[in-house]
CSV table of C-alpha atoms in Angstrom, one decimal:
chain,number,residue,atom,x,y,z
A,1,MET,CA,-11.5,-1.7,29.4
A,2,THR,CA,-13.4,1.5,28.3
A,3,ALA,CA,-16.5,1.4,26.2
A,4,ALA,CA,-14.7,2.9,23.2
A,5,SER,CA,-11.8,0.4,23.3
A,6,HIS,CA,-14.3,-2.4,24.0
A,7,LEU,CA,-16.2,-1.6,20.8
A,8,LYS,CA,-13.0,-1.3,18.8
A,9,SER,CA,-11.9,-4.7,20.1
A,10,LEU,CA,-15.2,-6.2,19.0
A,11,GLN,CA,-14.9,-4.6,15.6
A,12,ALA,CA,-11.4,-6.1,15.1
A,13,LEU,CA,-12.6,-9.5,16.3
A,14,GLU,CA,-15.6,-9.5,13.9
A,15,MET,CA,-13.5,-8.3,10.9
A,16,ALA,CA,-10.8,-10.9,11.6
A,17,ILE,CA,-13.4,-13.7,11.6
A,18,ARG,CA,-15.1,-12.2,8.5
A,19,VAL,CA,-12.0,-12.1,6.4
A,20,GLY,CA,-10.1,-15.0,8.0
A,21,SER,CA,-6.9,-13.3,9.0
A,22,LEU,CA,-5.4,-10.4,11.1
A,23,THR,CA,-3.7,-9.0,8.0
A,24,GLY,CA,-7.0,-9.0,6.1
A,25,ALA,CA,-8.7,-7.3,9.0
A,26,ALA,CA,-6.0,-4.7,9.2
A,27,ASP,CA,-6.4,-3.9,5.5
A,28,ARG,CA,-10.1,-3.4,6.0
A,29,LEU,CA,-9.8,-1.3,9.1
A,30,GLY,CA,-6.8,0.8,8.0
A,31,ILE,CA,-4.6,-0.2,10.9
A,32,THR,CA,-1.7,-2.6,11.3
A,33,PRO,CA,-2.0,-6.3,11.9
A,34,ALA,CA,-0.2,-5.8,15.2
A,35,ALA,CA,-2.9,-3.3,16.3
A,36,VAL,CA,-5.7,-5.8,15.3
A,37,GLY,CA,-4.0,-8.5,17.3
A,38,GLN,CA,-3.6,-6.2,20.3
A,39,ARG,CA,-7.2,-5.2,20.3
A,40,ILE,CA,-8.3,-8.8,20.2
A,41,ARG,CA,-5.9,-9.9,22.9
A,42,SER,CA,-7.1,-7.0,25.2
A,43,LEU,CA,-10.7,-8.3,24.8
A,44,GLU,CA,-9.5,-11.9,25.5
A,45,ASP,CA,-7.7,-10.7,28.6
A,46,TYR,CA,-10.8,-8.8,29.7
A,47,LEU,CA,-13.1,-11.8,29.3
A,48,GLY,CA,-10.5,-14.3,30.6
A,49,ARG,CA,-10.8,-16.7,27.6
A,50,ASP,CA,-9.6,-17.3,24.1
A,51,LEU,CA,-11.8,-16.2,21.2
A,52,LEU,CA,-9.9,-17.3,18.1
A,53,LEU,CA,-8.4,-20.5,16.8
A,54,ARG,CA,-5.5,-20.2,14.3
A,55,ARG,CA,-5.9,-22.8,11.6
A,56,ARG,CA,-4.0,-23.3,8.3
A,57,SER,CA,-7.2,-22.4,6.6
A,58,GLY,CA,-7.5,-19.1,8.6
A,59,LEU,CA,-8.9,-17.8,11.8
A,60,LYS,CA,-11.8,-19.7,13.4
A,61,PRO,CA,-14.0,-18.8,16.4
A,62,THR,CA,-13.6,-20.8,19.6
A,63,VAL,CA,-16.7,-22.5,21.0
A,64,ASP,CA,-17.3,-19.5,23.3
A,65,LEU,CA,-17.2,-17.0,20.5
A,66,ASP,CA,-19.2,-19.2,18.1
A,67,HIS,CA,-22.2,-18.9,20.4
A,68,ALA,CA,-22.1,-15.1,20.1
A,69,LEU,CA,-21.0,-14.8,16.5
A,70,THR,CA,-24.5,-14.4,14.9
A,71,ASP,CA,-25.2,-11.5,17.3
A,72,LEU,CA,-21.8,-10.0,16.7
A,73,LYS,CA,-22.2,-10.0,12.9
A,74,ALA,CA,-25.7,-8.6,13.1
A,75,ALA,CA,-24.5,-5.8,15.5
A,76,PHE,CA,-21.8,-4.6,13.1
A,77,ALA,CA,-24.1,-4.9,10.1
A,78,ALA,CA,-26.5,-2.6,12.0
A,79,LEU,CA,-23.6,-0.2,12.9
A,80,ASP,CA,-22.7,0.0,9.2
A,81,ARG,CA,-26.2,1.0,8.4
A,82,VAL,CA,-26.2,3.6,11.2
A,83,THR,CA,-22.9,5.0,9.9
A,84,GLU,CA,-24.4,5.3,6.4
A,85,ASN,CA,-27.4,7.1,7.7
A,86,LEU,CA,-25.4,9.5,9.9
A,87,ASP,CA,-22.9,10.2,7.2
A,88,PHE,CA,-25.2,12.8,5.7
A,89,GLN,CA,-24.6,14.9,8.8
A,90,ARG,CA,-20.8,14.9,8.4
A,91,VAL,CA,-20.6,15.6,4.7
A,92,ALA,CA,-17.1,17.2,4.8
A,93,GLU,CA,-15.4,14.1,6.3
A,94,ILE,CA,-13.8,11.6,3.9
A,95,HIS,CA,-12.6,8.2,5.3
A,96,ILE,CA,-10.2,6.3,3.2
A,97,VAL,CA,-8.6,2.9,3.6
A,98,ALA,CA,-5.7,2.4,1.2
A,99,ASP,CA,-2.6,0.4,0.4
A,100,PRO,CA,-0.1,1.8,2.9
A,101,ASP,CA,2.7,2.4,0.4
A,102,TRP,CA,0.4,3.9,-2.2
A,103,SER,CA,-1.2,6.3,0.4
A,104,GLU,CA,2.2,7.4,1.9
A,105,LEU,CA,4.1,7.8,-1.3
A,106,TRP,CA,1.5,8.6,-4.0
A,107,LEU,CA,-1.6,10.0,-2.4
A,108,LEU,CA,-0.3,12.2,0.5
A,109,PRO,CA,2.3,14.2,-1.6
A,110,ARG,CA,-0.5,15.0,-4.1
A,111,LEU,CA,-3.2,15.6,-1.6
A,112,ALA,CA,-1.6,18.8,-0.3
A,113,ALA,CA,-2.7,20.7,-3.5
A,114,PHE,CA,-6.2,19.4,-3.2
A,115,ARG,CA,-6.5,20.5,0.4
A,116,VAL,CA,-5.4,24.0,-0.6
A,117,GLU,CA,-8.4,24.2,-3.0
A,118,ASN,CA,-10.7,22.4,-0.5
A,119,PRO,CA,-9.7,23.5,3.0
A,120,ASN,CA,-13.0,22.5,4.6
A,121,ILE,CA,-12.8,18.8,3.6
A,122,LEU,CA,-11.3,16.7,6.4
A,123,PHE,CA,-9.6,13.3,5.9
A,124,CYS,CA,-9.0,10.2,7.8
A,125,ILE,CA,-6.6,7.9,5.9
A,126,ASN,CA,-5.8,4.5,7.3
A,127,GLY,CA,-6.9,5.7,10.7
A,128,ALA,CA,-4.9,8.9,10.9
A,129,GLY,CA,-5.6,12.5,9.9
A,130,ASP,CA,-7.8,15.4,10.7
A,131,ILE,CA,-10.6,13.3,12.2
A,132,PRO,CA,-10.8,10.1,14.3
A,133,LEU,CA,-11.3,6.7,12.7
A,134,ARG,CA,-15.0,5.8,12.7
A,135,LEU,CA,-16.7,2.5,13.0
A,136,GLY,CA,-18.3,1.2,9.9
A,137,ALA,CA,-17.2,1.1,6.3
A,138,PRO,CA,-14.9,3.8,4.8
A,139,ASP,CA,-16.1,6.0,2.0
A,140,CYS,CA,-13.6,4.5,-0.4
A,141,ARG,CA,-10.8,2.0,-0.6
A,142,ILE,CA,-7.8,2.0,-2.9
A,143,GLU,CA,-6.2,-1.5,-3.0
A,144,TYR,CA,-3.6,-3.3,-4.9
A,145,THR,CA,-5.9,-6.0,-6.1
A,146,ASP,CA,-7.8,-7.7,-9.0
A,147,PRO,CA,-9.3,-5.1,-11.3
A,148,GLY,CA,-12.6,-6.9,-11.3
A,149,ARG,CA,-13.1,-5.7,-7.7
A,150,GLY,CA,-13.6,-2.0,-8.7
A,151,GLU,CA,-12.4,0.8,-10.9
A,152,GLU,CA,-8.8,0.6,-12.0
A,153,LEU,CA,-6.7,3.7,-11.3
A,154,PHE,CA,-3.4,2.7,-12.8
A,155,ARG,CA,-1.0,-0.2,-13.0
A,156,ASP,CA,2.6,0.5,-11.8
A,157,HIS,CA,5.9,-0.4,-13.4
A,158,LEU,CA,8.5,-2.1,-11.1
A,159,LEU,CA,12.2,-1.5,-11.7
A,160,PRO,CA,15.5,-1.2,-9.9
A,161,MET,CA,16.5,2.0,-8.1
A,162,THR,CA,19.4,3.1,-5.9
A,163,GLY,CA,21.2,6.1,-4.5
A,164,PRO,CA,23.5,8.2,-6.8
A,165,ASP,CA,26.7,7.0,-5.3
A,166,ASN,CA,25.9,3.4,-6.2
A,167,LEU,CA,26.1,4.1,-9.9
A,168,ARG,CA,29.8,4.6,-9.6
A,169,ARG,CA,30.1,1.3,-7.7
A,170,ILE,CA,28.5,-0.7,-10.6
A,171,ALA,CA,30.3,1.3,-13.3
A,172,ASP,CA,33.6,-0.1,-12.0
A,173,TRP,CA,32.2,-3.6,-11.3
A,174,ASP,CA,31.7,-6.8,-13.3
A,175,ALA,CA,30.8,-5.7,-16.8
A,176,GLN,CA,28.7,-8.8,-17.4
A,177,MET,CA,27.1,-9.1,-14.0
A,178,PRO,CA,27.3,-5.6,-12.5
A,179,LEU,CA,24.8,-6.4,-9.7
A,180,GLU,CA,26.6,-9.5,-8.5
A,181,GLY,CA,27.4,-9.1,-4.8
A,182,MET,CA,25.6,-5.8,-4.6
A,183,PRO,CA,23.3,-5.3,-1.5
A,184,PHE,CA,19.7,-6.0,-2.5
A,185,LEU,CA,16.8,-4.5,-0.5
A,186,HIS,CA,13.3,-6.0,-0.5
A,187,LEU,CA,9.8,-5.3,0.7
A,188,GLU,CA,8.2,-7.9,3.0
A,189,ALA,CA,5.2,-8.0,0.6
A,190,GLN,CA,7.5,-9.0,-2.2
A,191,ARG,CA,8.5,-12.0,-0.2
A,192,ASP,CA,5.1,-12.9,1.1
A,193,ASP,CA,2.7,-12.0,-1.9
A,194,PRO,CA,3.3,-13.7,-5.2
A,195,GLN,CA,1.4,-10.9,-6.9
A,196,ARG,CA,4.1,-8.4,-5.9
A,197,PRO,CA,7.3,-9.1,-7.9
A,198,GLY,CA,10.7,-8.3,-6.5
A,199,TRP,CA,14.3,-8.9,-7.2
A,200,PRO,CA,14.1,-12.7,-8.0
A,201,HIS,CA,11.5,-11.9,-10.8
A,202,TRP,CA,13.5,-9.0,-12.2
A,203,VAL,CA,16.8,-10.9,-12.3
A,204,GLU,CA,15.2,-13.9,-13.9
A,205,ARG,CA,13.8,-11.6,-16.6
A,206,PHE,CA,16.8,-9.2,-17.2
A,207,GLY,CA,19.9,-10.8,-15.7
A,208,TYR,CA,22.8,-8.8,-14.3
A,209,ARG,CA,23.3,-11.2,-11.4
A,210,ARG,CA,23.9,-15.0,-11.2
A,211,GLU,CA,22.7,-15.8,-7.6
A,212,GLY,CA,21.5,-14.4,-4.4
A,213,ALA,CA,18.7,-12.3,-5.8
A,214,GLY,CA,16.4,-13.1,-2.8
A,215,ARG,CA,19.0,-12.3,-0.2
A,216,GLY,CA,19.1,-9.0,1.7
A,217,VAL,CA,17.2,-6.9,4.2
A,218,HIS,CA,13.4,-6.9,4.1
A,219,TYR,CA,11.4,-3.8,5.0
A,220,ARG,CA,7.7,-3.6,6.0
A,221,HIS,CA,7.0,-0.4,4.2
A,222,ALA,CA,8.4,1.1,1.0
A,223,ARG,CA,8.9,4.4,2.8
A,224,LEU,CA,11.5,2.8,5.0
A,225,ALA,CA,13.2,1.0,2.2
A,226,LEU,CA,13.4,4.1,0.1
A,227,GLU,CA,15.1,6.0,2.9
A,228,ALA,CA,17.8,3.4,2.9
A,229,VAL,CA,18.0,3.7,-0.9
A,230,ARG,CA,18.6,7.5,-0.6
A,231,GLN,CA,21.4,6.7,1.8
A,232,ASN,CA,23.1,4.4,-0.8
A,233,VAL,CA,22.5,1.4,1.4
A,234,GLY,CA,21.5,-0.8,-1.6
A,235,PHE,CA,19.3,-1.5,-4.6
A,236,LEU,CA,15.5,-1.8,-4.4
A,237,ILE,CA,12.7,-2.9,-6.8
A,238,CYS,CA,9.9,-0.4,-6.4
A,239,GLY,CA,7.0,1.1,-8.3
A,240,LEU,CA,8.0,4.0,-10.6
A,241,SER,CA,4.8,5.9,-9.6
A,242,LEU,CA,6.0,6.0,-6.0
A,243,VAL,CA,9.3,7.7,-6.5
A,244,GLU,CA,8.6,10.5,-9.1
A,245,ALA,CA,9.6,13.3,-6.7
A,246,ASP,CA,12.8,11.5,-5.6
A,247,LEU,CA,13.8,11.0,-9.3
A,248,GLU,CA,13.1,14.7,-10.1
A,249,ARG,CA,15.3,15.8,-7.2
A,250,GLU,CA,17.9,13.1,-8.1
A,251,ARG,CA,17.8,11.7,-4.6
A,252,ILE,CA,17.2,8.3,-6.2
A,253,VAL,CA,18.4,7.2,-9.6
A,254,LEU,CA,17.6,4.3,-12.0
A,255,PRO,CA,20.6,2.2,-13.0
A,256,TYR,CA,18.8,0.7,-16.0
A,257,PRO,CA,16.4,1.9,-18.7
A,258,THR,CA,12.7,2.1,-17.7
A,259,GLN,CA,12.0,-0.4,-20.5
A,260,GLN,CA,13.7,-3.0,-18.2
A,261,SER,CA,10.7,-2.9,-15.9
A,262,LEU,CA,8.1,-5.4,-14.8
A,263,VAL,CA,4.4,-4.4,-15.2
A,264,ALA,CA,2.7,-5.0,-11.9
A,265,PRO,CA,0.4,-8.0,-12.0
A,266,MET,CA,-2.3,-6.1,-10.2
A,267,PRO,CA,-3.4,-2.4,-10.5
A,268,TYR,CA,-4.5,0.0,-7.8
A,269,VAL,CA,-8.2,-0.3,-7.7
A,270,LEU,CA,-10.8,2.1,-6.3
A,271,THR,CA,-14.1,1.1,-4.7
A,272,VAL,CA,-16.6,3.5,-3.3
A,273,THR,CA,-19.4,2.8,-0.9
A,274,ALA,CA,-22.9,3.3,-2.2
A,275,HIS,CA,-23.9,6.0,0.3
A,276,GLY,CA,-20.7,8.0,-0.5
A,277,THR,CA,-21.7,8.5,-4.1
A,278,LEU,CA,-24.4,11.0,-3.0
A,279,ARG,CA,-22.0,13.4,-1.2
A,280,PRO,CA,-20.6,16.3,-3.3
A,281,GLN,CA,-17.5,16.6,-1.2
A,282,LEU,CA,-16.6,13.0,-1.8
A,283,GLN,CA,-17.4,13.3,-5.5
A,284,ARG,CA,-15.1,16.3,-5.7
A,285,PHE,CA,-12.3,14.2,-4.2
A,286,LEU,CA,-13.0,11.2,-6.5
A,287,ASP,CA,-12.9,13.4,-9.6
A,288,TRP,CA,-9.6,14.8,-8.5
A,289,LEU,CA,-8.3,11.3,-7.7
A,290,ARG,CA,-9.2,10.0,-11.1
A,291,GLY,CA,-7.6,13.0,-12.8
A,292,GLU,CA,-4.3,12.5,-10.9
A,293,ALA,CA,-4.4,8.7,-11.7
A,294,SER,CA,-4.8,9.6,-15.4
A,295,LEU,CA,-1.8,11.8,-15.2
A,296,THR,CA,0.2,9.0,-13.6
A,297,ARG,CA,-0.9,6.5,-16.3
A,298,GLN,CA,0.3,9.0,-19.0
A,299,SER,CA,3.6,9.6,-17.1
A,300,LEU,CA,4.3,5.8,-16.8
A,301,LEU,CA,3.5,5.3,-20.5
A,302,ARG,CA,5.9,8.1,-21.5
A,303,SER,CA,8.6,6.9,-19.1
A,304,THR,CA,8.6,3.3,-20.2
A,305,ALA,CA,8.3,4.1,-23.9
A,306,GLU,CA,11.3,6.5,-24.1
A,307,LYS,CA,14.7,5.1,-24.9
A,308,GLN,CA,17.3,5.8,-22.3
A,309,SER,CA,21.0,5.0,-22.2
A,310,LEU,CA,22.3,3.3,-19.1
A,311,PRO,CA,23.5,5.7,-16.5
A,312,ARG,CA,26.4,3.4,-15.6
A,313,GLU,CA,27.5,3.6,-19.3
A,314,GLN,CA,27.3,7.4,-19.1
A,315,SER,CA,29.4,7.4,-16.0
A,316,ALA,CA,32.0,5.1,-17.6
A,317,SER,CA,32.3,7.4,-20.6
């Protein structure tokens, strides 16, 4: 095991213990839960002993790890302080950890314009980008979480969407229950996180289907599910803010009015590290981010306030 991978494995281990789960550690580090698990397993293999106990209440250290835990926590606290101090020497680098779907479908498509105006600012987003992932805290986080944890950017609206060909399918289907028997697509987060509503919540609120709202294929990321939607594979509940470009190009359509949407229980929330607030490059990015978020809030407000007729009724006529 090289020194660099050894340090990354220790970082994954310390974060997993700190937050109590591999998923939580992955969110903090900007990598996948599988990558966190692999880093920890490689360290366990190297040491020849188990380091974690998996309990219902979360991850716990084994006796062997417990003896070293105080030093491990102190070491990474010191590394965080070193990172903060050295940050002033790398002022053009911005490290971001963000909700994966939000970063792929909302941030990255918009970021191209910012980069044209600011070509010297380099980004690492969820461990990938112009520069390597660094140890220590990121400059900012954007998470789908409680608004009390930071600055609210916007709160999405969740509604059905599908490929254009599927509008014709439901136009000729059951007039009372047009979604009955139609293939529903889901995100794994909608199944696993009660704060992320999906098809069962939407059907309970608006109808159009009697049973089977929870059945169908589950996708880890919205990007993959939306690719299936574009291919007319099925119908998906997704945030309106994440599909604006697809809607404009008519690669994805909305079978029902935007008023028939669910307001997301949680907003996307921005938190910024204290040391980052002193860097003008980061401030420039944050000002731009807040401006783009404001435009999205206005767009969502207009979209959900406007009266629209059902596309399937238009097709039928």
